[in-house]
mmCIF file of C-alpha atoms in Angstrom:
data_model
loop_
_atom_site.group_PDB
_atom_site.id
_atom_site.type_symbol
_atom_site.label_atom_id
_atom_site.label_comp_id
_atom_site.label_asym_id
_atom_site.label_seq_id
_atom_site.Cartn_x
_atom_site.Cartn_y
_atom_site.Cartn_z
ATOM 1 C CA UNK A 26 12.647 -42.107 9.157
ATOM 2 C CA UNK A 27 15.973 -43.560 8.774
ATOM 3 C CA UNK A 28 17.467 -46.854 7.015
ATOM 4 C CA UNK A 29 19.320 -48.575 9.434
ATOM 5 C CA UNK A 30 19.532 -51.729 7.098
ATOM 6 C CA UNK A 31 21.225 -50.083 4.035
ATOM 7 C CA UNK A 32 24.037 -48.364 7.285
ATOM 8 C CA UNK A 33 24.648 -51.614 8.403
ATOM 9 C CA UNK A 34 24.954 -53.308 5.193
ATOM 10 C CA UNK A 35 26.857 -50.320 3.242
ATOM 11 C CA UNK A 36 30.769 -51.665 3.732
ATOM 12 C CA UNK A 37 33.683 -49.062 5.359
ATOM 13 C CA UNK A 38 36.190 -47.377 3.575
ATOM 14 C CA UNK A 39 39.413 -47.140 5.354
ATOM 15 C CA UNK A 40 41.830 -44.660 2.642
ATOM 16 C CA UNK A 41 42.181 -42.260 2.688
ATOM 17 C CA UNK A 42 40.225 -42.047 6.104
ATOM 18 C CA UNK A 43 37.960 -43.733 7.623
ATOM 19 C CA UNK A 44 34.489 -43.381 6.126
ATOM 20 C CA UNK A 45 31.420 -44.420 4.203
ATOM 21 C CA UNK A 46 28.963 -43.166 1.234
ATOM 22 C CA UNK A 47 25.048 -44.355 2.216
ATOM 23 C CA UNK A 48 23.032 -44.113 -1.347
ATOM 24 C CA UNK A 49 19.569 -44.396 0.454
ATOM 25 C CA UNK A 50 19.816 -44.009 3.942
ATOM 26 C CA UNK A 51 16.453 -42.790 4.160
ATOM 27 C CA UNK A 52 13.324 -44.666 4.354
ATOM 28 C CA UNK A 53 11.555 -44.403 0.872
ATOM 29 C CA UNK A 54 8.255 -44.024 1.962
ATOM 30 C CA UNK A 55 9.720 -40.825 4.670
ATOM 31 C CA UNK A 56 11.046 -38.637 2.050
ATOM 32 C CA UNK A 57 7.758 -36.995 1.044
ATOM 33 C CA UNK A 58 7.477 -35.699 4.569
ATOM 34 C CA UNK A 59 10.978 -34.952 5.424
ATOM 35 C CA UNK A 60 11.263 -32.514 2.379
ATOM 36 C CA UNK A 61 8.180 -31.000 3.594
ATOM 37 C CA UNK A 62 8.873 -30.645 7.214
ATOM 38 C CA UNK A 63 12.973 -29.660 6.544
ATOM 39 C CA UNK A 64 13.767 -26.424 8.409
ATOM 40 C CA UNK A 65 13.321 -23.438 6.299
ATOM 41 C CA UNK A 66 16.224 -21.614 5.896
ATOM 42 C CA UNK A 67 16.464 -18.335 4.176
ATOM 43 C CA UNK A 68 20.674 -17.596 5.017
ATOM 44 C CA UNK A 69 24.095 -19.359 5.115
ATOM 45 C CA UNK A 70 26.022 -20.455 7.938
ATOM 46 C CA UNK A 71 25.799 -23.884 9.587
ATOM 47 C CA UNK A 72 22.606 -23.676 12.128
ATOM 48 C CA UNK A 73 21.968 -25.402 15.146
ATOM 49 C CA UNK A 74 18.588 -27.372 15.231
ATOM 50 C CA UNK A 75 17.426 -26.223 18.398
ATOM 51 C CA UNK A 76 17.247 -22.544 16.991
ATOM 52 C CA UNK A 77 15.023 -23.496 13.485
ATOM 53 C CA UNK A 78 11.340 -24.783 13.348
ATOM 54 C CA UNK A 79 10.780 -27.634 11.503
ATOM 55 C CA UNK A 80 7.988 -30.092 11.676
ATOM 56 C CA UNK A 81 7.126 -33.630 12.737
ATOM 57 C CA UNK A 82 8.977 -35.867 9.849
ATOM 58 C CA UNK A 83 12.206 -33.746 10.405
ATOM 59 C CA UNK A 84 11.355 -34.393 14.662
ATOM 60 C CA UNK A 85 11.089 -37.703 13.635
ATOM 61 C CA UNK A 86 14.263 -37.758 12.045
ATOM 62 C CA UNK A 87 16.198 -36.186 14.337
ATOM 63 C CA UNK A 88 15.084 -39.279 17.294
ATOM 64 C CA UNK A 89 16.307 -41.562 15.031
ATOM 65 C CA UNK A 90 19.591 -39.834 14.397
ATOM 66 C CA UNK A 91 19.557 -39.734 18.317
ATOM 67 C CA UNK A 92 18.735 -43.258 18.998
ATOM 68 C CA UNK A 93 20.574 -45.632 20.450
ATOM 69 C CA UNK A 94 20.234 -48.375 17.749
ATOM 70 C CA UNK A 95 21.839 -45.510 15.674
ATOM 71 C CA UNK A 96 24.590 -44.425 17.969
ATOM 72 C CA UNK A 97 25.732 -48.485 18.012
ATOM 73 C CA UNK A 98 25.385 -49.088 14.633
ATOM 74 C CA UNK A 99 27.866 -46.426 14.386
ATOM 75 C CA UNK A 100 30.040 -47.550 16.876
ATOM 76 C CA UNK A 101 30.226 -50.800 15.438
ATOM 77 C CA UNK A 102 30.726 -49.414 12.211
ATOM 78 C CA UNK A 103 33.843 -47.645 12.669
ATOM 79 C CA UNK A 104 35.136 -49.480 15.891
ATOM 80 C CA UNK A 105 34.789 -47.256 18.089
ATOM 81 C CA UNK A 106 33.205 -46.197 21.714
ATOM 82 C CA UNK A 107 30.773 -43.616 21.403
ATOM 83 C CA UNK A 108 28.481 -44.313 25.186
ATOM 84 C CA UNK A 109 29.487 -40.814 26.670
ATOM 85 C CA UNK A 110 29.538 -39.250 23.603
ATOM 86 C CA UNK A 111 27.317 -36.058 23.538
ATOM 87 C CA UNK A 112 25.636 -35.095 19.651
ATOM 88 C CA UNK A 113 25.373 -31.974 18.272
ATOM 89 C CA UNK A 114 23.508 -31.265 15.098
ATOM 90 C CA UNK A 115 23.195 -28.358 12.681
ATOM 91 C CA UNK A 116 21.525 -27.676 9.646
ATOM 92 C CA UNK A 117 22.587 -25.878 6.263
ATOM 93 C CA UNK A 118 20.264 -24.519 3.897
ATOM 94 C CA UNK A 119 21.941 -21.672 1.598
ATOM 95 C CA UNK A 120 25.243 -21.770 0.422
ATOM 96 C CA UNK A 121 28.044 -19.015 -0.204
ATOM 97 C CA UNK A 122 31.125 -18.958 -2.647
ATOM 98 C CA UNK A 123 33.435 -19.846 -0.414
ATOM 99 C CA UNK A 124 31.943 -22.331 1.560
ATOM 100 C CA UNK A 125 33.287 -25.984 1.126
ATOM 101 C CA UNK A 126 36.455 -25.061 1.291
ATOM 102 C CA UNK A 127 38.647 -27.850 2.108
ATOM 103 C CA UNK A 128 39.322 -28.884 5.053
ATOM 104 C CA UNK A 129 39.529 -30.450 7.996
ATOM 105 C CA UNK A 130 36.874 -31.510 10.902
ATOM 106 C CA UNK A 131 37.247 -29.900 14.280
ATOM 107 C CA UNK A 132 39.702 -32.587 16.753
ATOM 108 C CA UNK A 133 36.672 -32.238 19.547
ATOM 109 C CA UNK A 134 34.488 -34.170 16.566
ATOM 110 C CA UNK A 135 34.959 -38.330 16.777
ATOM 111 C CA UNK A 136 32.394 -38.999 14.081
ATOM 112 C CA UNK A 137 30.591 -36.890 11.217
ATOM 113 C CA UNK A 138 27.314 -37.922 9.973
ATOM 114 C CA UNK A 139 25.921 -35.754 6.907
ATOM 115 C CA UNK A 140 22.387 -36.492 5.261
ATOM 116 C CA UNK A 141 21.441 -34.002 1.723
ATOM 117 C CA UNK A 142 18.068 -33.434 1.108
ATOM 118 C CA UNK A 143 18.314 -32.071 -2.471
ATOM 119 C CA UNK A 144 15.842 -33.305 -4.860
ATOM 120 C CA UNK A 145 17.820 -32.792 -7.689
ATOM 121 C CA UNK A 146 20.964 -31.414 -8.449
ATOM 122 C CA UNK A 147 22.471 -31.332 -11.303
ATOM 123 C CA UNK A 148 25.063 -28.749 -10.658
ATOM 124 C CA UNK A 149 28.744 -29.426 -11.284
ATOM 125 C CA UNK A 150 29.921 -27.770 -8.120
ATOM 126 C CA UNK A 151 28.985 -28.669 -4.639
ATOM 127 C CA UNK A 152 29.948 -32.199 -4.856
ATOM 128 C CA UNK A 153 31.663 -33.511 -1.756
ATOM 129 C CA UNK A 154 35.049 -34.887 -2.661
ATOM 130 C CA UNK A 155 36.964 -37.272 -0.496
ATOM 131 C CA UNK A 156 40.522 -35.820 -0.723
ATOM 132 C CA UNK A 157 43.640 -37.204 -0.129
ATOM 133 C CA UNK A 158 45.573 -33.597 1.352
ATOM 134 C CA UNK A 159 44.577 -30.249 2.075
ATOM 135 C CA UNK A 160 46.026 -28.738 -0.933
ATOM 136 C CA UNK A 161 44.379 -30.172 -4.023
ATOM 137 C CA UNK A 162 40.537 -30.161 -4.838
ATOM 138 C CA UNK A 163 41.504 -32.145 -7.647
ATOM 139 C CA UNK A 164 43.042 -35.034 -5.507
ATOM 140 C CA UNK A 165 40.081 -37.210 -4.353
ATOM 141 C CA UNK A 166 38.735 -40.353 -4.315
ATOM 142 C CA UNK A 167 35.675 -39.655 -4.490
ATOM 143 C CA UNK A 168 32.851 -37.595 -5.123
ATOM 144 C CA UNK A 169 29.830 -37.313 -3.520
ATOM 145 C CA UNK A 170 26.898 -35.635 -5.502
ATOM 146 C CA UNK A 171 24.811 -34.141 -2.651
ATOM 147 C CA UNK A 172 21.656 -35.680 -3.268
ATOM 148 C CA UNK A 173 18.334 -36.923 -1.443
ATOM 149 C CA UNK A 174 19.159 -39.595 0.740
ATOM 150 C CA UNK A 175 23.056 -39.620 0.577
ATOM 151 C CA UNK A 176 24.392 -39.750 3.855
ATOM 152 C CA UNK A 177 28.408 -39.566 4.195
ATOM 153 C CA UNK A 178 29.758 -40.634 7.550
ATOM 154 C CA UNK A 179 33.595 -40.026 8.787
ATOM 155 C CA UNK A 180 35.707 -40.570 11.545
ATOM 156 C CA UNK A 181 37.425 -37.867 12.510
ATOM 157 C CA UNK A 182 41.207 -38.067 11.696
ATOM 158 C CA UNK A 183 44.155 -35.423 10.919
ATOM 159 C CA UNK A 184 43.683 -36.158 6.858
ATOM 160 C CA UNK A 185 39.941 -36.492 6.709
ATOM 161 C CA UNK A 186 40.007 -33.922 4.212
ATOM 162 C CA UNK A 187 36.832 -32.671 2.172
ATOM 163 C CA UNK A 188 35.521 -29.877 0.448
ATOM 164 C CA UNK A 189 33.265 -28.944 -2.635
ATOM 165 C CA UNK A 190 33.612 -26.765 -5.876
ATOM 166 C CA UNK A 191 32.041 -23.107 -4.412
ATOM 167 C CA UNK A 192 27.605 -23.259 -5.786
ATOM 168 C CA UNK A 193 26.028 -20.927 -4.153
ATOM 169 C CA UNK A 194 22.552 -21.232 -3.249
ATOM 170 C CA UNK A 195 20.087 -23.338 -2.097
ATOM 171 C CA UNK A 196 21.744 -27.017 -0.904
ATOM 172 C CA UNK A 197 19.867 -28.656 1.759
ATOM 173 C CA UNK A 198 21.918 -30.694 4.736
ATOM 174 C CA UNK A 199 21.997 -31.763 7.876
ATOM 175 C CA UNK A 200 25.418 -32.707 9.812
ATOM 176 C CA UNK A 201 25.259 -34.358 13.467
ATOM 177 C CA UNK A 202 28.315 -35.142 15.391
ATOM 178 C CA UNK A 203 29.707 -37.169 17.839
ATOM 179 C CA UNK A 204 31.513 -34.857 20.388
ATOM 180 C CA UNK A 205 35.087 -35.471 22.588
ATOM 181 C CA UNK A 206 32.506 -34.023 25.546
ATOM 182 C CA UNK A 207 29.735 -31.434 27.092
ATOM 183 C CA UNK A 208 32.435 -28.648 26.849
ATOM 184 C CA UNK A 209 32.854 -29.218 23.476
ATOM 185 C CA UNK A 210 29.270 -29.206 22.480
ATOM 186 C CA UNK A 211 28.487 -26.348 24.257
ATOM 187 C CA UNK A 212 31.387 -24.128 22.239
ATOM 188 C CA UNK A 213 30.134 -25.349 19.103
ATOM 189 C CA UNK A 214 26.504 -24.372 20.122
ATOM 190 C CA UNK A 215 27.826 -20.895 21.054
ATOM 191 C CA UNK A 216 29.692 -20.693 18.310
ATOM 192 C CA UNK A 217 27.294 -21.623 15.283
ATOM 193 C CA UNK A 218 24.446 -20.090 17.216
ATOM 194 C CA UNK A 219 26.067 -16.733 17.478
ATOM 195 C CA UNK A 220 27.819 -16.414 13.249
ATOM 196 C CA UNK A 221 24.076 -18.048 12.136
ATOM 197 C CA UNK A 222 22.626 -14.693 14.001
ATOM 198 C CA UNK A 223 24.824 -12.958 12.556
ATOM 199 C CA UNK A 224 24.754 -14.535 8.811
ATOM 200 C CA UNK A 225 21.023 -14.000 8.899
ATOM 201 C CA UNK A 226 21.209 -9.907 10.195
ATOM 202 C CA UNK A 227 23.734 -9.244 7.385
ATOM 203 C CA UNK A 228 21.473 -11.261 4.259
ATOM 204 C CA UNK A 229 18.771 -8.719 5.399
#
């Protein structure tokens, strides 16, 4: 499902922090099945994959993301040893007005991997921006549409500012993180799971 060669052949950018954009990270012949097998989500929030149902195609993608081959490819690209770092994976399907605000990822995360699953994206909002600071959404070095198969990967640093202009409604993505340890993974899974349950309850 994952095109490792596309990942390996995409250069790493170093300004304003280490990141890369892989425009065709999924194998073309796998796209239709992945869209069909993506979890059906009807409420906002980052939802742990353990809490949702999905098809065999999406399961195969998760297996690729969790594979030693991909772990070593990421480690080589970002020049970091990931051998002992656990993985946490979440999915998003619905965005709220307040989602996408400027932020840096938690220091318990080492590497963030995002893959988008939106067949057509014509909205000017919702494009991920790699930002130069934590104050101005217009002060960016690159803007990335959340188009089907686009992957964004970055090293979590003190200045890994990113965000997007508000968009409300459907916006499909998967996020995978290498975490500093199992304790961090447990905390993230607990709070993401709790948040997802509350958002689902209030959305009804």
